[in-house]
Amino acid sequence: MNSFLYWLYDGYLLIEQFMASGGILLWWIAALTLLMWGLLVERFMYFNGDLKGDVKHVVNRWDNLSEQKSWQAHQVRDALISQIKMKINSNLNFIKTLVMLAPLLGLLGTVTGMIDVFNILAVTGGGDAKSMAGGVSKATLPTMAGMVAALSGVFGQTYINKIATLQNDRLKDQLSVDH
């Protein structure tokens, strides 16, 4: 048990050192990534869980209508489809925004890191390579982290959007219209 705690503590120290070398924006990128993946997991769990019950409830409501040919019945069908579509598409635009925001935060980290490098150059005249390396680290690590977050989010978002589109199409098929 003690070796596990040491291993865990060493891992924590490595992460803390990595985050410190990349500056405050790495924490923002980490928080953004956690939020993005939390929302992606939530959507995946909804599609594999509660969605089936929601669709079943809507199909039952449609099937229990006394008639399904009138204009009013078609409006009820459209409203039922719209209800489920809203649930299916919940947070998809927010996830897309987070995916797009990740590389921008990385770029902001690049800019702030380079400002540190230029500041060190101005103060020392370029003779302190060790201090400049810290600024370069603050410039490159957020860029890398932002790109990794965005790439992982693109794959997750693409998969979730494909499932959402498929579920929206299936719902229309399940609410058959008697012509």
JSON list of C-alpha atoms in Angstrom, two decimals:
[
{"chain": "A", "resi": 1, "resn": "MET", "atom": "CA", "xyz": [0.00, 0.00, 0.00]},
{"chain": "A", "resi": 2, "resn": "ASN", "atom": "CA", "xyz": [2.83, 2.42, 0.82]},
{"chain": "A", "resi": 3, "resn": "SER", "atom": "CA", "xyz": [4.44, 1.88, -2.58]},
{"chain": "A", "resi": 4, "resn": "PHE", "atom": "CA", "xyz": [1.13, 2.75, -4.25]},
{"chain": "A", "resi": 5, "resn": "LEU", "atom": "CA", "xyz": [0.89, 5.97, -2.24]},
{"chain": "A", "resi": 6, "resn": "TYR", "atom": "CA", "xyz": [4.46, 6.90, -3.19]},
{"chain": "A", "resi": 7, "resn": "TRP", "atom": "CA", "xyz": [3.69, 6.16, -6.82]},
{"chain": "A", "resi": 8, "resn": "LEU", "atom": "CA", "xyz": [0.54, 8.27, -6.61]},
{"chain": "A", "resi": 9, "resn": "TYR", "atom": "CA", "xyz": [2.41, 11.13, -4.92]},
{"chain": "A", "resi": 10, "resn": "ASP", "atom": "CA", "xyz": [5.19, 10.98, -7.51]},
{"chain": "A", "resi": 11, "resn": "GLY", "atom": "CA", "xyz": [2.59, 11.16, -10.26]},
{"chain": "A", "resi": 12, "resn": "TYR", "atom": "CA", "xyz": [1.00, 14.15, -8.60]},
{"chain": "A", "resi": 13, "resn": "LEU", "atom": "CA", "xyz": [4.38, 15.91, -8.36]},
{"chain": "A", "resi": 14, "resn": "LEU", "atom": "CA", "xyz": [5.08, 15.25, -12.06]},
{"chain": "A", "resi": 15, "resn": "ILE", "atom": "CA", "xyz": [1.72, 16.67, -13.07]},
{"chain": "A", "resi": 16, "resn": "GLU", "atom": "CA", "xyz": [2.21, 19.68, -10.81]},
{"chain": "A", "resi": 17, "resn": "GLN", "atom": "CA", "xyz": [5.66, 20.31, -12.29]},
{"chain": "A", "resi": 18, "resn": "PHE", "atom": "CA", "xyz": [4.31, 19.98, -15.84]},
{"chain": "A", "resi": 19, "resn": "MET", "atom": "CA", "xyz": [1.45, 22.37, -15.12]},
{"chain": "A", "resi": 20, "resn": "ALA", "atom": "CA", "xyz": [3.78, 24.90, -13.47]},
{"chain": "A", "resi": 21, "resn": "SER", "atom": "CA", "xyz": [6.16, 24.86, -16.43]},
{"chain": "A", "resi": 22, "resn": "GLY", "atom": "CA", "xyz": [3.31, 25.63, -18.82]},
{"chain": "A", "resi": 23, "resn": "GLY", "atom": "CA", "xyz": [1.80, 28.49, -16.86]},
{"chain": "A", "resi": 24, "resn": "ILE", "atom": "CA", "xyz": [-1.70, 29.26, -15.69]},
{"chain": "A", "resi": 25, "resn": "LEU", "atom": "CA", "xyz": [-3.25, 28.65, -19.09]},
{"chain": "A", "resi": 26, "resn": "LEU", "atom": "CA", "xyz": [-2.49, 24.93, -18.81]},
{"chain": "A", "resi": 27, "resn": "TRP", "atom": "CA", "xyz": [-4.91, 24.82, -15.88]},
{"chain": "A", "resi": 28, "resn": "TRP", "atom": "CA", "xyz": [-7.54, 26.54, -18.00]},
{"chain": "A", "resi": 29, "resn": "ILE", "atom": "CA", "xyz": [-6.98, 24.08, -20.83]},
{"chain": "A", "resi": 30, "resn": "ALA", "atom": "CA", "xyz": [-7.18, 21.16, -18.38]},
{"chain": "A", "resi": 31, "resn": "ALA", "atom": "CA", "xyz": [-10.47, 22.49, -16.96]},
{"chain": "A", "resi": 32, "resn": "LEU", "atom": "CA", "xyz": [-11.85, 23.04, -20.47]},
{"chain": "A", "resi": 33, "resn": "THR", "atom": "CA", "xyz": [-10.85, 19.50, -21.49]},
{"chain": "A", "resi": 34, "resn": "LEU", "atom": "CA", "xyz": [-12.44, 17.98, -18.39]},
{"chain": "A", "resi": 35, "resn": "LEU", "atom": "CA", "xyz": [-15.66, 19.89, -19.02]},
{"chain": "A", "resi": 36, "resn": "MET", "atom": "CA", "xyz": [-15.68, 18.96, -22.71]},
{"chain": "A", "resi": 37, "resn": "TRP", "atom": "CA", "xyz": [-15.13, 15.25, -22.03]},
{"chain": "A", "resi": 38, "resn": "GLY", "atom": "CA", "xyz": [-17.62, 15.30, -19.18]},
{"chain": "A", "resi": 39, "resn": "LEU", "atom": "CA", "xyz": [-20.25, 16.58, -21.58]},
{"chain": "A", "resi": 40, "resn": "LEU", "atom": "CA", "xyz": [-19.24, 14.05, -24.25]},
{"chain": "A", "resi": 41, "resn": "VAL", "atom": "CA", "xyz": [-19.55, 11.19, -21.74]},
{"chain": "A", "resi": 42, "resn": "GLU", "atom": "CA", "xyz": [-22.90, 12.56, -20.56]},
{"chain": "A", "resi": 43, "resn": "ARG", "atom": "CA", "xyz": [-24.21, 12.58, -24.15]},
{"chain": "A", "resi": 44, "resn": "PHE", "atom": "CA", "xyz": [-22.91, 9.06, -24.75]},
{"chain": "A", "resi": 45, "resn": "MET", "atom": "CA", "xyz": [-24.59, 7.83, -21.56]},
{"chain": "A", "resi": 46, "resn": "TYR", "atom": "CA", "xyz": [-27.84, 9.55, -22.52]},
{"chain": "A", "resi": 47, "resn": "PHE", "atom": "CA", "xyz": [-27.82, 7.94, -25.97]},
{"chain": "A", "resi": 48, "resn": "ASN", "atom": "CA", "xyz": [-27.25, 4.52, -24.43]},
{"chain": "A", "resi": 49, "resn": "GLY", "atom": "CA", "xyz": [-29.68, 4.93, -21.54]},
{"chain": "A", "resi": 50, "resn": "ASP", "atom": "CA", "xyz": [-32.43, 7.49, -21.03]},
{"chain": "A", "resi": 51, "resn": "LEU", "atom": "CA", "xyz": [-32.99, 8.15, -24.73]},
{"chain": "A", "resi": 52, "resn": "LYS", "atom": "CA", "xyz": [-34.63, 4.75, -25.20]},
{"chain": "A", "resi": 53, "resn": "GLY", "atom": "CA", "xyz": [-37.18, 5.56, -22.51]},
{"chain": "A", "resi": 54, "resn": "ASP", "atom": "CA", "xyz": [-37.82, 9.04, -23.91]},
{"chain": "A", "resi": 55, "resn": "VAL", "atom": "CA", "xyz": [-38.39, 7.63, -27.41]},
{"chain": "A", "resi": 56, "resn": "LYS", "atom": "CA", "xyz": [-40.65, 4.89, -26.05]},
{"chain": "A", "resi": 57, "resn": "HIS", "atom": "CA", "xyz": [-42.73, 7.49, -24.21]},
{"chain": "A", "resi": 58, "resn": "VAL", "atom": "CA", "xyz": [-43.10, 9.64, -27.35]},
{"chain": "A", "resi": 59, "resn": "VAL", "atom": "CA", "xyz": [-43.97, 6.63, -29.55]},
{"chain": "A", "resi": 60, "resn": "ASN", "atom": "CA", "xyz": [-46.61, 5.55, -27.01]},
{"chain": "A", "resi": 61, "resn": "ARG", "atom": "CA", "xyz": [-48.11, 9.05, -26.99]},
{"chain": "A", "resi": 62, "resn": "TRP", "atom": "CA", "xyz": [-48.23, 9.02, -30.80]},
{"chain": "A", "resi": 63, "resn": "ASP", "atom": "CA", "xyz": [-49.69, 5.53, -30.99]},
{"chain": "A", "resi": 64, "resn": "ASN", "atom": "CA", "xyz": [-52.40, 6.43, -28.45]},
{"chain": "A", "resi": 65, "resn": "LEU", "atom": "CA", "xyz": [-53.74, 9.29, -30.54]},
{"chain": "A", "resi": 66, "resn": "SER", "atom": "CA", "xyz": [-57.21, 8.51, -31.78]},
{"chain": "A", "resi": 67, "resn": "GLU", "atom": "CA", "xyz": [-56.42, 9.65, -35.31]},
{"chain": "A", "resi": 68, "resn": "GLN", "atom": "CA", "xyz": [-53.16, 10.41, -37.03]},
{"chain": "A", "resi": 69, "resn": "LYS", "atom": "CA", "xyz": [-54.24, 11.83, -40.39]},
{"chain": "A", "resi": 70, "resn": "SER", "atom": "CA", "xyz": [-55.38, 15.35, -39.58]},
{"chain": "A", "resi": 71, "resn": "TRP", "atom": "CA", "xyz": [-53.36, 18.53, -39.65]},
{"chain": "A", "resi": 72, "resn": "GLN", "atom": "CA", "xyz": [-53.55, 18.70, -35.84]},
{"chain": "A", "resi": 73, "resn": "ALA", "atom": "CA", "xyz": [-52.15, 15.17, -35.54]},
{"chain": "A", "resi": 74, "resn": "HIS", "atom": "CA", "xyz": [-49.22, 16.12, -37.79]},
{"chain": "A", "resi": 75, "resn": "GLN", "atom": "CA", "xyz": [-48.58, 19.15, -35.58]},
{"chain": "A", "resi": 76, "resn": "VAL", "atom": "CA", "xyz": [-48.58, 16.87, -32.51]},
{"chain": "A", "resi": 77, "resn": "ARG", "atom": "CA", "xyz": [-46.13, 14.55, -34.29]},
{"chain": "A", "resi": 78, "resn": "ASP", "atom": "CA", "xyz": [-43.85, 17.47, -35.14]},
{"chain": "A", "resi": 79, "resn": "ALA", "atom": "CA", "xyz": [-44.00, 18.69, -31.53]},
{"chain": "A", "resi": 80, "resn": "LEU", "atom": "CA", "xyz": [-43.13, 15.22, -30.20]},
{"chain": "A", "resi": 81, "resn": "ILE", "atom": "CA", "xyz": [-40.20, 14.95, -32.61]},
{"chain": "A", "resi": 82, "resn": "SER", "atom": "CA", "xyz": [-39.04, 18.43, -31.64]},
{"chain": "A", "resi": 83, "resn": "GLN", "atom": "CA", "xyz": [-39.13, 17.53, -27.92]},
{"chain": "A", "resi": 84, "resn": "ILE", "atom": "CA", "xyz": [-36.82, 14.57, -28.40]},
{"chain": "A", "resi": 85, "resn": "LYS", "atom": "CA", "xyz": [-34.59, 16.43, -30.85]},
{"chain": "A", "resi": 86, "resn": "MET", "atom": "CA", "xyz": [-33.99, 19.07, -28.22]},
{"chain": "A", "resi": 87, "resn": "LYS", "atom": "CA", "xyz": [-32.95, 16.38, -25.74]},
{"chain": "A", "resi": 88, "resn": "ILE", "atom": "CA", "xyz": [-30.77, 14.62, -28.32]},
{"chain": "A", "resi": 89, "resn": "ASN", "atom": "CA", "xyz": [-29.02, 17.82, -29.40]},
{"chain": "A", "resi": 90, "resn": "SER", "atom": "CA", "xyz": [-28.58, 19.14, -25.86]},
{"chain": "A", "resi": 91, "resn": "ASN", "atom": "CA", "xyz": [-25.04, 20.51, -25.25]},
{"chain": "A", "resi": 92, "resn": "LEU", "atom": "CA", "xyz": [-23.79, 19.60, -28.74]},
{"chain": "A", "resi": 93, "resn": "ASN", "atom": "CA", "xyz": [-23.17, 23.25, -29.64]},
{"chain": "A", "resi": 94, "resn": "PHE", "atom": "CA", "xyz": [-21.49, 23.86, -26.29]},
{"chain": "A", "resi": 95, "resn": "ILE", "atom": "CA", "xyz": [-19.18, 20.88, -26.91]},
{"chain": "A", "resi": 96, "resn": "LYS", "atom": "CA", "xyz": [-18.39, 22.27, -30.36]},
{"chain": "A", "resi": 97, "resn": "THR", "atom": "CA", "xyz": [-17.53, 25.64, -28.80]},
{"chain": "A", "resi": 98, "resn": "LEU", "atom": "CA", "xyz": [-15.22, 24.01, -26.25]},
{"chain": "A", "resi": 99, "resn": "VAL", "atom": "CA", "xyz": [-13.45, 22.09, -29.02]},
{"chain": "A", "resi": 100, "resn": "MET", "atom": "CA", "xyz": [-12.88, 25.33, -30.91]},
{"chain": "A", "resi": 101, "resn": "LEU", "atom": "CA", "xyz": [-11.78, 27.19, -27.79]},
{"chain": "A", "resi": 102, "resn": "ALA", "atom": "CA", "xyz": [-9.02, 24.71, -26.81]},
{"chain": "A", "resi": 103, "resn": "PRO", "atom": "CA", "xyz": [-6.48, 25.65, -29.51]},
{"chain": "A", "resi": 104, "resn": "LEU", "atom": "CA", "xyz": [-7.23, 29.34, -28.96]},
{"chain": "A", "resi": 105, "resn": "LEU", "atom": "CA", "xyz": [-6.29, 29.00, -25.30]},
{"chain": "A", "resi": 106, "resn": "GLY", "atom": "CA", "xyz": [-3.14, 27.18, -26.44]},
{"chain": "A", "resi": 107, "resn": "LEU", "atom": "CA", "xyz": [-2.35, 30.06, -28.76]},
{"chain": "A", "resi": 108, "resn": "LEU", "atom": "CA", "xyz": [-2.89, 32.52, -25.93]},
{"chain": "A", "resi": 109, "resn": "GLY", "atom": "CA", "xyz": [-0.38, 30.46, -23.94]},
{"chain": "A", "resi": 110, "resn": "THR", "atom": "CA", "xyz": [2.08, 30.79, -26.82]},
{"chain": "A", "resi": 111, "resn": "VAL", "atom": "CA", "xyz": [1.70, 34.55, -26.83]},
{"chain": "A", "resi": 112, "resn": "THR", "atom": "CA", "xyz": [2.09, 34.92, -23.06]},
{"chain": "A", "resi": 113, "resn": "GLY", "atom": "CA", "xyz": [5.11, 32.60, -23.05]},
{"chain": "A", "resi": 114, "resn": "MET", "atom": "CA", "xyz": [6.78, 34.58, -25.81]},
{"chain": "A", "resi": 115, "resn": "ILE", "atom": "CA", "xyz": [6.11, 37.81, -23.92]},
{"chain": "A", "resi": 116, "resn": "ASP", "atom": "CA", "xyz": [8.04, 36.26, -21.01]},
{"chain": "A", "resi": 117, "resn": "VAL", "atom": "CA", "xyz": [10.90, 35.38, -23.38]},
{"chain": "A", "resi": 118, "resn": "PHE", "atom": "CA", "xyz": [11.01, 38.91, -24.80]},
{"chain": "A", "resi": 119, "resn": "ASN", "atom": "CA", "xyz": [10.92, 40.35, -21.30]},
{"chain": "A", "resi": 120, "resn": "ILE", "atom": "CA", "xyz": [13.91, 38.20, -20.30]},
{"chain": "A", "resi": 121, "resn": "LEU", "atom": "CA", "xyz": [15.72, 39.25, -23.46]},
{"chain": "A", "resi": 122, "resn": "ALA", "atom": "CA", "xyz": [15.08, 42.90, -22.64]},
{"chain": "A", "resi": 123, "resn": "VAL", "atom": "CA", "xyz": [16.25, 42.55, -19.04]},
{"chain": "A", "resi": 124, "resn": "THR", "atom": "CA", "xyz": [19.28, 40.30, -19.53]},
{"chain": "A", "resi": 125, "resn": "GLY", "atom": "CA", "xyz": [20.24, 41.13, -23.08]},
{"chain": "A", "resi": 126, "resn": "GLY", "atom": "CA", "xyz": [19.86, 37.48, -24.09]},
{"chain": "A", "resi": 127, "resn": "GLY", "atom": "CA", "xyz": [22.58, 36.12, -21.82]},
{"chain": "A", "resi": 128, "resn": "ASP", "atom": "CA", "xyz": [20.34, 34.05, -19.53]},
{"chain": "A", "resi": 129, "resn": "ALA", "atom": "CA", "xyz": [19.43, 30.96, -21.53]},
{"chain": "A", "resi": 130, "resn": "LYS", "atom": "CA", "xyz": [17.96, 29.13, -18.52]},
{"chain": "A", "resi": 131, "resn": "SER", "atom": "CA", "xyz": [15.41, 31.89, -17.89]},
{"chain": "A", "resi": 132, "resn": "MET", "atom": "CA", "xyz": [14.57, 32.05, -21.58]},
{"chain": "A", "resi": 133, "resn": "ALA", "atom": "CA", "xyz": [13.95, 28.28, -21.59]},
{"chain": "A", "resi": 134, "resn": "GLY", "atom": "CA", "xyz": [11.22, 28.77, -18.98]},
{"chain": "A", "resi": 135, "resn": "GLY", "atom": "CA", "xyz": [9.49, 31.28, -21.24]},
{"chain": "A", "resi": 136, "resn": "VAL", "atom": "CA", "xyz": [9.81, 28.97, -24.23]},
{"chain": "A", "resi": 137, "resn": "SER", "atom": "CA", "xyz": [8.29, 26.18, -22.13]},
{"chain": "A", "resi": 138, "resn": "LYS", "atom": "CA", "xyz": [5.41, 28.47, -21.21]},
{"chain": "A", "resi": 139, "resn": "ALA", "atom": "CA", "xyz": [4.99, 29.13, -24.92]},
{"chain": "A", "resi": 140, "resn": "THR", "atom": "CA", "xyz": [5.06, 25.57, -26.26]},
{"chain": "A", "resi": 141, "resn": "LEU", "atom": "CA", "xyz": [3.31, 23.49, -23.59]},
{"chain": "A", "resi": 142, "resn": "PRO", "atom": "CA", "xyz": [-0.05, 25.31, -23.73]},
{"chain": "A", "resi": 143, "resn": "THR", "atom": "CA", "xyz": [0.03, 25.13, -27.52]},
{"chain": "A", "resi": 144, "resn": "MET", "atom": "CA", "xyz": [0.57, 21.38, -27.41]},
{"chain": "A", "resi": 145, "resn": "ALA", "atom": "CA", "xyz": [-2.06, 20.90, -24.70]},
{"chain": "A", "resi": 146, "resn": "GLY", "atom": "CA", "xyz": [-4.61, 23.00, -26.59]},
{"chain": "A", "resi": 147, "resn": "MET", "atom": "CA", "xyz": [-4.06, 21.03, -29.78]},
{"chain": "A", "resi": 148, "resn": "VAL", "atom": "CA", "xyz": [-4.28, 17.67, -27.98]},
{"chain": "A", "resi": 149, "resn": "ALA", "atom": "CA", "xyz": [-7.49, 18.77, -26.27]},
{"chain": "A", "resi": 150, "resn": "ALA", "atom": "CA", "xyz": [-8.98, 19.99, -29.54]},
{"chain": "A", "resi": 151, "resn": "LEU", "atom": "CA", "xyz": [-8.02, 16.85, -31.47]},
{"chain": "A", "resi": 152, "resn": "SER", "atom": "CA", "xyz": [-9.46, 14.55, -28.85]},
{"chain": "A", "resi": 153, "resn": "GLY", "atom": "CA", "xyz": [-12.59, 16.69, -28.73]},
{"chain": "A", "resi": 154, "resn": "VAL", "atom": "CA", "xyz": [-12.99, 16.61, -32.50]},
{"chain": "A", "resi": 155, "resn": "PHE", "atom": "CA", "xyz": [-13.01, 12.81, -32.48]},
{"chain": "A", "resi": 156, "resn": "GLY", "atom": "CA", "xyz": [-15.48, 12.68, -29.59]},
{"chain": "A", "resi": 157, "resn": "GLN", "atom": "CA", "xyz": [-17.69, 15.38, -31.07]},
{"chain": "A", "resi": 158, "resn": "THR", "atom": "CA", "xyz": [-17.77, 13.72, -34.49]},
{"chain": "A", "resi": 159, "resn": "TYR", "atom": "CA", "xyz": [-18.80, 10.41, -32.95]},
{"chain": "A", "resi": 160, "resn": "ILE", "atom": "CA", "xyz": [-21.51, 11.99, -30.77]},
{"chain": "A", "resi": 161, "resn": "ASN", "atom": "CA", "xyz": [-22.86, 14.08, -33.68]},
{"chain": "A", "resi": 162, "resn": "LYS", "atom": "CA", "xyz": [-23.09, 10.96, -35.84]},
{"chain": "A", "resi": 163, "resn": "ILE", "atom": "CA", "xyz": [-25.08, 9.20, -33.11]},
{"chain": "A", "resi": 164, "resn": "ALA", "atom": "CA", "xyz": [-27.34, 12.26, -32.66]},
{"chain": "A", "resi": 165, "resn": "THR", "atom": "CA", "xyz": [-28.09, 12.44, -36.39]},
{"chain": "A", "resi": 166, "resn": "LEU", "atom": "CA", "xyz": [-28.84, 8.72, -36.49]},
{"chain": "A", "resi": 167, "resn": "GLN", "atom": "CA", "xyz": [-31.17, 8.97, -33.48]},
{"chain": "A", "resi": 168, "resn": "ASN", "atom": "CA", "xyz": [-32.99, 11.97, -34.96]},
{"chain": "A", "resi": 169, "resn": "ASP", "atom": "CA", "xyz": [-33.57, 10.05, -38.21]},
{"chain": "A", "resi": 170, "resn": "ARG", "atom": "CA", "xyz": [-34.74, 6.93, -36.38]},
{"chain": "A", "resi": 171, "resn": "LEU", "atom": "CA", "xyz": [-37.25, 8.93, -34.36]},
{"chain": "A", "resi": 172, "resn": "LYS", "atom": "CA", "xyz": [-38.94, 10.22, -37.50]},
{"chain": "A", "resi": 173, "resn": "ASP", "atom": "CA", "xyz": [-39.20, 6.66, -38.79]},
{"chain": "A", "resi": 174, "resn": "GLN", "atom": "CA", "xyz": [-40.70, 5.40, -35.53]},
{"chain": "A", "resi": 175, "resn": "LEU", "atom": "CA", "xyz": [-43.53, 7.93, -35.60]},
{"chain": "A", "resi": 176, "resn": "SER", "atom": "CA", "xyz": [-45.21, 6.61, -38.72]},
{"chain": "A", "resi": 177, "resn": "VAL", "atom": "CA", "xyz": [-47.84, 8.69, -40.42]},
{"chain": "A", "resi": 178, "resn": "ASP", "atom": "CA", "xyz": [-51.02, 7.13, -41.76]},
{"chain": "A", "resi": 179, "resn": "HIS", "atom": "CA", "xyz": [-51.64, 8.82, -45.11]}
]
